[in-house]
Amino acid sequence: MKKALVPGTFDPITNGHLDVISRAANIFDEVVVAVAMSKKKNTLFPLDKRVALVQEAVKDLPHVTAVGFDGLLTDFAVEQNAHCVVKGLRAITDFEYEFQMAAMNWQLHRSVETFFIMSPPQYMYLSSSIVRELASMNGDIHKFVPAHVEAALKAAYAQ
Ligand code: COA
């Protein structure tokens, strides 16, 4: 039984994240989307809202759940009995940062392995902050996020 964590801030979840999550779900028996508190990021959505948006987005994916966490990712992985962490790699610029995190996580808990899934071309340059910026300026985001996320972003920026 192989269980994997797909961690991130998910502020908010995008179709690029969903591509990684659904492909991880094709490989692993169980996938937990781990939504980080991310105190250093001034997030648009609070943790409970980010988790709820992910839960709605993954509700039709079998064996995929979403939970929030605070603290070290490797501690959470061990607590969840998930010894695989799956991250997406978009443009080459992601590589150095991801390499550093994977190496540090491996130092922290040698039993936790990091796996990478390459983003397809249409999601290579997608990020939550680009989607937030588009939404804040009334740009069309429907190709980049699920409908309920689009609605949540519109509501957030309408205030
Ligand atoms: N599709 C679209 N966007 C993607 C993406 C994909 N496949 N993969 C990453 N992104 C984007 C995100 O949307 C985000 O965009 P933004 O900065 O514009 O909002 C950006 O890439 C960074 O992703 P994010 O999820 O915010 O953070 P991260 O890759 O830096 O890692 C954690 C998040 C939770 C995994 C990491 O902070 C962590 O492990 N935290 C716990 C503390 C810890 O253990 N620290 C020690 C680590 S060595």
Short mmCIF file of N, CA and C and ligand atoms in Angstrom, two decimals:
data_model
loop_
_atom_site.label_atom_id
_atom_site.label_comp_id
_atom_site.label_asym_id
_atom_site.label_seq_id
_atom_site.Cartn_x
_atom_site.Cartn_y
_atom_site.Cartn_z
N MET A 1 0.85 -1.19 0.00
CA MET A 1 0.00 0.00 0.00
C MET A 1 0.89 1.25 0.00
N LYS A 2 1.00 1.94 -1.11
CA LYS A 2 1.89 3.11 -1.19
C LYS A 2 1.06 4.39 -1.10
N LYS A 3 1.40 5.16 -0.06
CA LYS A 3 0.67 6.41 0.17
C LYS A 3 1.61 7.58 -0.10
N ALA A 4 1.11 8.59 -0.82
CA ALA A 4 1.96 9.75 -1.13
C ALA A 4 1.31 11.04 -0.67
N LEU A 5 2.16 11.99 -0.33
CA LEU A 5 1.68 13.35 -0.03
C LEU A 5 1.98 14.23 -1.23
N VAL A 6 1.03 15.07 -1.60
CA VAL A 6 1.29 16.12 -2.58
C VAL A 6 1.16 17.44 -1.81
N PRO A 7 2.30 18.05 -1.40
CA PRO A 7 2.22 19.23 -0.56
C PRO A 7 2.25 20.54 -1.34
N GLY A 8 1.76 21.58 -0.72
CA GLY A 8 1.82 22.91 -1.34
C GLY A 8 1.02 23.90 -0.54
N THR A 9 1.07 25.15 -0.99
CA THR A 9 0.29 26.20 -0.32
C THR A 9 -1.14 26.24 -0.88
N PHE A 10 -1.26 25.98 -2.17
CA PHE A 10 -2.58 25.91 -2.84
C PHE A 10 -3.41 27.17 -2.56
N ASP A 11 -2.86 28.31 -2.96
CA ASP A 11 -3.54 29.59 -2.69
C ASP A 11 -3.90 30.30 -3.98
N PRO A 12 -4.82 29.80 -4.77
CA PRO A 12 -5.61 28.59 -4.58
C PRO A 12 -5.08 27.44 -5.46
N ILE A 13 -5.73 26.28 -5.34
CA ILE A 13 -5.43 25.15 -6.22
C ILE A 13 -5.72 25.55 -7.67
N THR A 14 -4.85 25.11 -8.59
CA THR A 14 -5.03 25.40 -10.02
C THR A 14 -5.14 24.08 -10.79
N ASN A 15 -5.41 24.19 -12.09
CA ASN A 15 -5.45 22.97 -12.91
C ASN A 15 -4.06 22.33 -13.03
N GLY A 16 -3.02 23.14 -12.87
CA GLY A 16 -1.65 22.60 -12.88
C GLY A 16 -1.44 21.69 -11.68
N HIS A 17 -1.90 22.12 -10.50
CA HIS A 17 -1.81 21.26 -9.31
C HIS A 17 -2.65 19.99 -9.53
N LEU A 18 -3.84 20.16 -10.09
CA LEU A 18 -4.72 19.00 -10.28
C LEU A 18 -4.11 17.98 -11.23
N ASP A 19 -3.37 18.47 -12.22
CA ASP A 19 -2.66 17.56 -13.13
C ASP A 19 -1.67 16.69 -12.34
N VAL A 20 -0.91 17.32 -11.44
CA VAL A 20 0.07 16.57 -10.63
C VAL A 20 -0.66 15.59 -9.70
N ILE A 21 -1.73 16.06 -9.05
CA ILE A 21 -2.46 15.22 -8.08
C ILE A 21 -3.07 14.00 -8.80
N SER A 22 -3.71 14.24 -9.95
CA SER A 22 -4.39 13.11 -10.61
C SER A 22 -3.37 12.12 -11.16
N ARG A 23 -2.22 12.62 -11.62
CA ARG A 23 -1.19 11.69 -12.12
C ARG A 23 -0.56 10.92 -10.96
N ALA A 24 -0.41 11.57 -9.81
CA ALA A 24 0.10 10.86 -8.62
C ALA A 24 -0.91 9.77 -8.22
N ALA A 25 -2.20 10.09 -8.34
CA ALA A 25 -3.24 9.12 -7.96
C ALA A 25 -3.25 7.91 -8.88
N ASN A 26 -2.72 8.08 -10.10
CA ASN A 26 -2.63 6.93 -11.02
C ASN A 26 -1.49 5.99 -10.63
N ILE A 27 -0.57 6.50 -9.85
CA ILE A 27 0.63 5.71 -9.50
C ILE A 27 0.55 5.14 -8.09
N PHE A 28 0.08 5.98 -7.14
CA PHE A 28 0.07 5.57 -5.74
C PHE A 28 -1.32 5.06 -5.35
N ASP A 29 -1.36 4.23 -4.29
CA ASP A 29 -2.65 3.67 -3.85
C ASP A 29 -3.50 4.72 -3.14
N GLU A 30 -2.81 5.64 -2.47
CA GLU A 30 -3.53 6.67 -1.73
C GLU A 30 -2.75 7.98 -1.83
N VAL A 31 -3.45 9.08 -2.05
CA VAL A 31 -2.79 10.38 -2.16
C VAL A 31 -3.45 11.35 -1.17
N VAL A 32 -2.60 11.99 -0.37
CA VAL A 32 -3.10 13.02 0.55
C VAL A 32 -2.53 14.36 0.09
N VAL A 33 -3.41 15.27 -0.25
CA VAL A 33 -2.96 16.62 -0.62
C VAL A 33 -2.76 17.37 0.69
N ALA A 34 -1.50 17.76 0.95
CA ALA A 34 -1.14 18.38 2.23
C ALA A 34 -1.05 19.89 2.03
N VAL A 35 -2.02 20.59 2.58
CA VAL A 35 -2.12 22.04 2.38
C VAL A 35 -1.40 22.74 3.54
N ALA A 36 -0.32 23.45 3.20
CA ALA A 36 0.53 24.04 4.24
C ALA A 36 -0.04 25.34 4.78
N MET A 37 0.13 25.51 6.07
CA MET A 37 -0.27 26.77 6.71
C MET A 37 0.48 27.94 6.05
N SER A 38 1.78 27.76 5.77
CA SER A 38 2.61 28.77 5.08
C SER A 38 2.55 30.14 5.74
N LYS A 39 3.09 30.20 6.95
CA LYS A 39 3.07 31.49 7.67
C LYS A 39 3.86 32.57 6.93
N LYS A 40 4.92 32.17 6.20
CA LYS A 40 5.73 33.20 5.55
C LYS A 40 5.06 33.77 4.29
N LYS A 41 4.07 33.05 3.76
CA LYS A 41 3.33 33.60 2.62
C LYS A 41 2.09 34.29 3.16
N ASN A 42 1.86 35.50 2.68
CA ASN A 42 0.66 36.21 3.09
C ASN A 42 -0.47 35.75 2.16
N THR A 43 -1.14 34.66 2.55
CA THR A 43 -2.07 34.03 1.60
C THR A 43 -3.36 34.82 1.46
N LEU A 44 -3.94 34.73 0.28
CA LEU A 44 -5.25 35.36 0.05
C LEU A 44 -6.32 34.61 0.84
N PHE A 45 -6.28 33.28 0.77
CA PHE A 45 -7.30 32.47 1.45
C PHE A 45 -6.72 31.86 2.72
N PRO A 46 -7.51 31.84 3.82
CA PRO A 46 -7.04 31.18 5.04
C PRO A 46 -6.93 29.67 4.81
N LEU A 47 -6.22 28.99 5.73
CA LEU A 47 -5.96 27.55 5.55
C LEU A 47 -7.24 26.75 5.34
N ASP A 48 -8.26 26.98 6.19
CA ASP A 48 -9.47 26.14 6.07
C ASP A 48 -10.15 26.32 4.71
N LYS A 49 -10.09 27.53 4.16
CA LYS A 49 -10.70 27.77 2.84
C LYS A 49 -9.87 27.10 1.74
N ARG A 50 -8.53 27.16 1.87
CA ARG A 50 -7.67 26.51 0.86
C ARG A 50 -7.90 25.00 0.86
N VAL A 51 -8.05 24.43 2.09
CA VAL A 51 -8.31 22.98 2.18
C VAL A 51 -9.67 22.67 1.55
N ALA A 52 -10.68 23.49 1.85
CA ALA A 52 -12.04 23.23 1.32
C ALA A 52 -12.03 23.31 -0.22
N LEU A 53 -11.28 24.27 -0.77
CA LEU A 53 -11.22 24.39 -2.24
C LEU A 53 -10.53 23.17 -2.86
N VAL A 54 -9.50 22.65 -2.17
CA VAL A 54 -8.83 21.44 -2.69
C VAL A 54 -9.78 20.25 -2.58
N GLN A 55 -10.46 20.13 -1.41
CA GLN A 55 -11.38 18.98 -1.22
C GLN A 55 -12.43 18.93 -2.32
N GLU A 56 -12.99 20.08 -2.64
CA GLU A 56 -14.01 20.14 -3.70
C GLU A 56 -13.39 19.74 -5.05
N ALA A 57 -12.17 20.20 -5.29
CA ALA A 57 -11.51 19.92 -6.58
C ALA A 57 -11.18 18.44 -6.76
N VAL A 58 -10.92 17.73 -5.66
CA VAL A 58 -10.48 16.32 -5.78
C VAL A 58 -11.60 15.33 -5.45
N LYS A 59 -12.81 15.84 -5.26
CA LYS A 59 -13.87 14.95 -4.73
C LYS A 59 -14.19 13.76 -5.65
N ASP A 60 -13.92 13.90 -6.94
CA ASP A 60 -14.21 12.78 -7.85
C ASP A 60 -12.98 11.90 -8.11
N LEU A 61 -11.87 12.22 -7.47
CA LEU A 61 -10.67 11.40 -7.66
C LEU A 61 -10.62 10.34 -6.57
N PRO A 62 -10.70 9.06 -6.95
CA PRO A 62 -10.69 8.03 -5.92
C PRO A 62 -9.36 8.00 -5.17
N HIS A 63 -9.42 7.71 -3.89
CA HIS A 63 -8.23 7.57 -3.02
C HIS A 63 -7.45 8.88 -2.84
N VAL A 64 -8.10 10.02 -3.11
CA VAL A 64 -7.42 11.31 -2.88
C VAL A 64 -8.19 12.09 -1.82
N THR A 65 -7.45 12.57 -0.80
CA THR A 65 -8.06 13.40 0.26
C THR A 65 -7.20 14.65 0.43
N ALA A 66 -7.71 15.61 1.19
CA ALA A 66 -6.92 16.83 1.44
C ALA A 66 -7.00 17.18 2.91
N VAL A 67 -5.85 17.57 3.46
CA VAL A 67 -5.81 18.01 4.87
C VAL A 67 -4.83 19.17 5.01
N GLY A 68 -5.04 19.98 6.03
CA GLY A 68 -4.12 21.08 6.32
C GLY A 68 -3.03 20.59 7.26
N PHE A 69 -1.86 21.25 7.20
CA PHE A 69 -0.82 20.93 8.18
C PHE A 69 0.02 22.16 8.47
N ASP A 70 0.67 22.10 9.64
CA ASP A 70 1.57 23.17 10.06
C ASP A 70 2.84 22.47 10.53
N GLY A 71 3.99 23.07 10.34
CA GLY A 71 5.23 22.43 10.79
C GLY A 71 5.99 21.83 9.63
N LEU A 72 6.92 20.94 9.95
CA LEU A 72 7.78 20.36 8.92
C LEU A 72 7.04 19.33 8.08
N LEU A 73 7.27 19.40 6.77
CA LEU A 73 6.61 18.46 5.86
C LEU A 73 7.00 17.01 6.16
N THR A 74 8.28 16.79 6.45
CA THR A 74 8.72 15.40 6.68
C THR A 74 8.09 14.83 7.95
N ASP A 75 7.92 15.69 8.98
CA ASP A 75 7.26 15.21 10.21
C ASP A 75 5.81 14.82 9.90
N PHE A 76 5.17 15.66 9.08
CA PHE A 76 3.79 15.37 8.72
C PHE A 76 3.70 14.09 7.88
N ALA A 77 4.66 13.91 6.98
CA ALA A 77 4.67 12.70 6.14
C ALA A 77 4.79 11.45 7.01
N VAL A 78 5.70 11.49 7.99
CA VAL A 78 5.90 10.33 8.87
C VAL A 78 4.63 10.10 9.71
N GLU A 79 4.07 11.21 10.22
CA GLU A 79 2.82 11.11 11.02
C GLU A 79 1.69 10.47 10.20
N GLN A 80 1.67 10.78 8.91
CA GLN A 80 0.62 10.25 8.02
C GLN A 80 0.97 8.85 7.49
N ASN A 81 2.16 8.37 7.87
CA ASN A 81 2.65 7.10 7.33
C ASN A 81 2.74 7.13 5.80
N ALA A 82 3.16 8.28 5.29
CA ALA A 82 3.33 8.45 3.84
C ALA A 82 4.80 8.72 3.60
N HIS A 83 5.48 7.78 2.99
CA HIS A 83 6.93 7.96 2.83
C HIS A 83 7.32 8.43 1.44
N CYS A 84 6.33 8.91 0.69
CA CYS A 84 6.60 9.47 -0.64
C CYS A 84 5.99 10.87 -0.69
N VAL A 85 6.79 11.82 -1.19
CA VAL A 85 6.30 13.18 -1.41
C VAL A 85 6.37 13.43 -2.91
N VAL A 86 5.28 13.90 -3.49
CA VAL A 86 5.24 14.15 -4.93
C VAL A 86 5.12 15.64 -5.18
N LYS A 87 6.02 16.17 -6.02
CA LYS A 87 5.96 17.59 -6.36
C LYS A 87 5.96 17.73 -7.89
N GLY A 88 5.40 18.83 -8.35
CA GLY A 88 5.40 19.10 -9.79
C GLY A 88 6.64 19.89 -10.15
N LEU A 89 7.18 19.63 -11.32
CA LEU A 89 8.29 20.44 -11.84
C LEU A 89 7.77 21.14 -13.08
N ARG A 90 7.81 22.46 -13.03
CA ARG A 90 7.32 23.21 -14.19
C ARG A 90 8.54 23.61 -15.04
N ALA A 91 8.82 24.88 -15.13
CA ALA A 91 9.98 25.32 -15.92
C ALA A 91 11.26 24.93 -15.20
N ILE A 92 12.37 25.07 -15.88
CA ILE A 92 13.67 24.68 -15.33
C ILE A 92 14.00 25.48 -14.07
N THR A 93 13.41 26.66 -13.96
CA THR A 93 13.64 27.52 -12.79
C THR A 93 13.18 26.86 -11.50
N ASP A 94 12.26 25.93 -11.56
CA ASP A 94 11.81 25.22 -10.34
C ASP A 94 12.90 24.29 -9.80
N PHE A 95 13.81 23.88 -10.71
CA PHE A 95 14.65 22.74 -10.37
C PHE A 95 15.54 22.98 -9.16
N GLU A 96 16.25 24.12 -9.13
CA GLU A 96 17.22 24.34 -8.06
C GLU A 96 16.54 24.38 -6.69
N TYR A 97 15.44 25.10 -6.63
CA TYR A 97 14.69 25.23 -5.38
C TYR A 97 14.15 23.86 -4.93
N GLU A 98 13.59 23.12 -5.87
CA GLU A 98 13.04 21.80 -5.54
C GLU A 98 14.15 20.84 -5.11
N PHE A 99 15.29 20.95 -5.80
CA PHE A 99 16.44 20.11 -5.49
C PHE A 99 16.89 20.37 -4.04
N GLN A 100 16.92 21.67 -3.67
CA GLN A 100 17.33 22.05 -2.31
C GLN A 100 16.34 21.50 -1.28
N MET A 101 15.05 21.65 -1.55
CA MET A 101 14.04 21.16 -0.59
C MET A 101 14.09 19.65 -0.47
N ALA A 102 14.20 18.97 -1.61
CA ALA A 102 14.24 17.49 -1.58
C ALA A 102 15.46 17.02 -0.81
N ALA A 103 16.61 17.70 -1.03
CA ALA A 103 17.84 17.30 -0.34
C ALA A 103 17.71 17.54 1.17
N MET A 104 17.14 18.68 1.55
CA MET A 104 16.97 18.97 2.99
C MET A 104 15.97 17.99 3.62
N ASN A 105 14.88 17.72 2.92
CA ASN A 105 13.90 16.77 3.46
C ASN A 105 14.51 15.38 3.65
N TRP A 106 15.39 15.02 2.73
CA TRP A 106 16.04 13.71 2.82
C TRP A 106 16.97 13.67 4.03
N GLN A 107 17.63 14.82 4.31
CA GLN A 107 18.49 14.89 5.50
C GLN A 107 17.65 14.75 6.77
N LEU A 108 16.47 15.34 6.74
CA LEU A 108 15.62 15.35 7.94
C LEU A 108 15.04 13.96 8.23
N HIS A 109 14.58 13.29 7.17
CA HIS A 109 13.98 11.96 7.33
C HIS A 109 14.35 11.10 6.13
N ARG A 110 15.34 10.23 6.30
CA ARG A 110 15.83 9.45 5.16
C ARG A 110 14.77 8.50 4.60
N SER A 111 13.73 8.26 5.39
CA SER A 111 12.71 7.32 4.91
C SER A 111 11.71 8.01 3.97
N VAL A 112 11.80 9.34 3.85
CA VAL A 112 10.83 10.06 3.00
C VAL A 112 11.50 10.40 1.66
N GLU A 113 10.97 9.84 0.59
CA GLU A 113 11.53 10.07 -0.76
C GLU A 113 10.69 11.10 -1.50
N THR A 114 11.36 11.95 -2.29
CA THR A 114 10.63 12.93 -3.10
C THR A 114 10.60 12.47 -4.56
N PHE A 115 9.43 12.54 -5.15
CA PHE A 115 9.25 12.18 -6.57
C PHE A 115 8.77 13.43 -7.30
N PHE A 116 9.17 13.56 -8.57
CA PHE A 116 8.76 14.73 -9.36
C PHE A 116 7.97 14.31 -10.58
N ILE A 117 6.94 15.10 -10.87
CA ILE A 117 6.14 14.90 -12.08
C ILE A 117 6.27 16.16 -12.92
N MET A 118 6.65 15.98 -14.18
CA MET A 118 6.85 17.15 -15.06
C MET A 118 5.50 17.71 -15.50
N SER A 119 5.37 19.01 -15.44
CA SER A 119 4.14 19.66 -15.91
C SER A 119 4.05 19.59 -17.43
N PRO A 120 2.84 19.41 -17.96
CA PRO A 120 2.69 19.49 -19.42
C PRO A 120 2.81 20.96 -19.86
N PRO A 121 3.08 21.19 -21.17
CA PRO A 121 3.35 22.56 -21.64
C PRO A 121 2.29 23.58 -21.23
N GLN A 122 1.02 23.18 -21.24
CA GLN A 122 -0.02 24.20 -20.96
C GLN A 122 0.00 24.70 -19.53
N TYR A 123 0.69 23.97 -18.63
CA TYR A 123 0.73 24.40 -17.23
C TYR A 123 2.14 24.82 -16.79
N MET A 124 3.07 24.86 -17.73
CA MET A 124 4.48 25.14 -17.40
C MET A 124 4.65 26.48 -16.70
N TYR A 125 3.88 27.46 -17.11
CA TYR A 125 4.08 28.81 -16.56
C TYR A 125 2.92 29.24 -15.68
N LEU A 126 2.14 28.26 -15.25
CA LEU A 126 0.99 28.58 -14.40
C LEU A 126 1.43 28.62 -12.94
N SER A 127 0.91 29.59 -12.19
CA SER A 127 1.17 29.61 -10.74
C SER A 127 -0.04 30.24 -10.07
N SER A 128 -0.17 29.99 -8.78
CA SER A 128 -1.30 30.56 -8.06
C SER A 128 -1.25 32.08 -8.06
N SER A 129 -0.04 32.66 -7.96
CA SER A 129 0.01 34.12 -7.92
C SER A 129 -0.36 34.74 -9.26
N ILE A 130 -0.03 34.07 -10.36
CA ILE A 130 -0.44 34.60 -11.67
C ILE A 130 -1.97 34.56 -11.79
N VAL A 131 -2.55 33.45 -11.31
CA VAL A 131 -4.01 33.32 -11.36
C VAL A 131 -4.67 34.40 -10.46
N ARG A 132 -4.07 34.61 -9.28
CA ARG A 132 -4.63 35.65 -8.39
C ARG A 132 -4.55 37.02 -9.04
N GLU A 133 -3.41 37.29 -9.68
CA GLU A 133 -3.25 38.61 -10.31
C GLU A 133 -4.28 38.80 -11.43
N LEU A 134 -4.43 37.75 -12.26
CA LEU A 134 -5.43 37.84 -13.34
C LEU A 134 -6.82 38.09 -12.77
N ALA A 135 -7.16 37.31 -11.72
CA ALA A 135 -8.50 37.43 -11.13
C ALA A 135 -8.71 38.82 -10.53
N SER A 136 -7.66 39.37 -9.93
CA SER A 136 -7.80 40.69 -9.29
C SER A 136 -8.04 41.79 -10.32
N MET A 137 -7.67 41.50 -11.58
CA MET A 137 -7.86 42.51 -12.64
C MET A 137 -8.93 42.07 -13.63
N ASN A 138 -9.81 41.20 -13.16
CA ASN A 138 -10.93 40.75 -13.97
C ASN A 138 -10.53 39.97 -15.22
N GLY A 139 -9.33 39.37 -15.21
CA GLY A 139 -8.88 38.57 -16.35
C GLY A 139 -9.63 37.24 -16.39
N ASP A 140 -9.58 36.60 -17.56
CA ASP A 140 -10.29 35.33 -17.74
C ASP A 140 -9.42 34.18 -17.19
N ILE A 141 -9.89 33.54 -16.13
CA ILE A 141 -9.08 32.48 -15.49
C ILE A 141 -9.70 31.10 -15.65
N HIS A 142 -10.79 31.01 -16.44
CA HIS A 142 -11.53 29.74 -16.42
C HIS A 142 -10.72 28.56 -16.95
N LYS A 143 -9.71 28.82 -17.79
CA LYS A 143 -8.88 27.72 -18.32
C LYS A 143 -7.88 27.21 -17.28
N PHE A 144 -7.67 27.99 -16.24
CA PHE A 144 -6.57 27.69 -15.32
C PHE A 144 -7.00 27.10 -13.98
N VAL A 145 -8.27 27.26 -13.62
CA VAL A 145 -8.74 26.78 -12.31
C VAL A 145 -10.12 26.14 -12.46
N PRO A 146 -10.49 25.23 -11.53
CA PRO A 146 -11.87 24.68 -11.56
C PRO A 146 -12.88 25.80 -11.31
N ALA A 147 -14.14 25.55 -11.73
CA ALA A 147 -15.17 26.60 -11.65
C ALA A 147 -15.39 27.13 -10.23
N HIS A 148 -15.34 26.23 -9.22
CA HIS A 148 -15.60 26.71 -7.85
C HIS A 148 -14.46 27.60 -7.34
N VAL A 149 -13.25 27.38 -7.87
CA VAL A 149 -12.11 28.23 -7.48
C VAL A 149 -12.25 29.60 -8.16
N GLU A 150 -12.68 29.57 -9.42
CA GLU A 150 -12.92 30.84 -10.13
C GLU A 150 -13.94 31.68 -9.35
N ALA A 151 -15.01 31.02 -8.89
CA ALA A 151 -16.05 31.74 -8.14
C ALA A 151 -15.50 32.29 -6.82
N ALA A 152 -14.67 31.50 -6.15
CA ALA A 152 -14.09 31.95 -4.86
C ALA A 152 -13.17 33.15 -5.07
N LEU A 153 -12.39 33.10 -6.16
CA LEU A 153 -11.49 34.23 -6.44
C LEU A 153 -12.29 35.49 -6.78
N LYS A 154 -13.33 35.32 -7.59
CA LYS A 154 -14.16 36.48 -7.95
C LYS A 154 -14.77 37.09 -6.70
N ALA A 155 -15.27 36.22 -5.79
CA ALA A 155 -15.89 36.72 -4.55
C ALA A 155 -14.85 37.43 -3.68
N ALA A 156 -13.64 36.87 -3.62
CA ALA A 156 -12.60 37.47 -2.77
C ALA A 156 -12.23 38.86 -3.29
N TYR A 157 -12.14 39.01 -4.62
CA TYR A 157 -11.73 40.30 -5.16
C TYR A 157 -12.89 41.28 -5.33
N ALA A 158 -14.10 40.79 -5.16
CA ALA A 158 -15.25 41.69 -5.25
C ALA A 158 -15.41 42.49 -3.96
N GLN A 159 -14.79 41.99 -2.88
CA GLN A 159 -14.96 42.65 -1.56
C GLN A 159 -14.16 43.95 -1.48
N1 COA B 1 0.94 23.92 -11.19
C1 COA B 1 0.72 25.20 -10.92
N2 COA B 1 1.40 25.90 -10.00
C2 COA B 1 2.34 25.24 -9.33
C3 COA B 1 2.64 23.90 -9.54
C4 COA B 1 1.90 23.22 -10.53
N3 COA B 1 2.12 21.95 -10.82
N4 COA B 1 3.64 23.55 -8.72
C5 COA B 1 3.94 24.62 -8.01
N5 COA B 1 3.17 25.65 -8.36
C6 COA B 1 3.24 27.02 -7.87
C7 COA B 1 2.30 27.34 -6.75
O1 COA B 1 1.04 27.73 -7.25
C8 COA B 1 3.02 28.49 -6.08
O2 COA B 1 2.74 29.65 -6.80
P1 COA B 1 2.81 31.10 -6.15
O3 COA B 1 4.11 31.22 -5.42
O4 COA B 1 2.71 31.95 -7.33
O5 COA B 1 1.63 31.24 -5.24
C9 COA B 1 4.50 28.16 -6.29
O6 COA B 1 4.55 27.23 -7.35
C10 COA B 1 5.17 27.57 -5.09
O7 COA B 1 4.42 26.50 -4.61
P2 COA B 1 4.01 26.39 -3.07
O8 COA B 1 3.07 25.27 -2.98
O9 COA B 1 3.59 27.68 -2.50
O10 COA B 1 5.33 26.18 -2.31
P3 COA B 1 6.61 25.35 -2.33
O11 COA B 1 6.84 24.59 -3.57
O12 COA B 1 7.60 26.35 -1.95
O13 COA B 1 6.44 24.27 -1.16
C11 COA B 1 5.67 23.28 0.85
C12 COA B 1 5.37 24.25 -0.28
C13 COA B 1 4.47 23.22 1.70
C14 COA B 1 5.94 21.92 0.24
C15 COA B 1 6.95 23.75 1.60
O14 COA B 1 6.84 25.11 1.90
C16 COA B 1 7.10 22.97 2.90
O15 COA B 1 7.60 21.86 2.88
N6 COA B 1 6.67 23.56 4.02
C17 COA B 1 6.72 22.95 5.34
C18 COA B 1 7.93 23.44 6.14
C19 COA B 1 9.12 22.60 5.86
O16 COA B 1 9.11 21.38 5.95
N7 COA B 1 10.23 23.29 5.53
C20 COA B 1 11.47 22.66 5.20
C21 COA B 1 11.53 22.37 3.73
S1 COA B 1 13.15 21.86 3.29
#
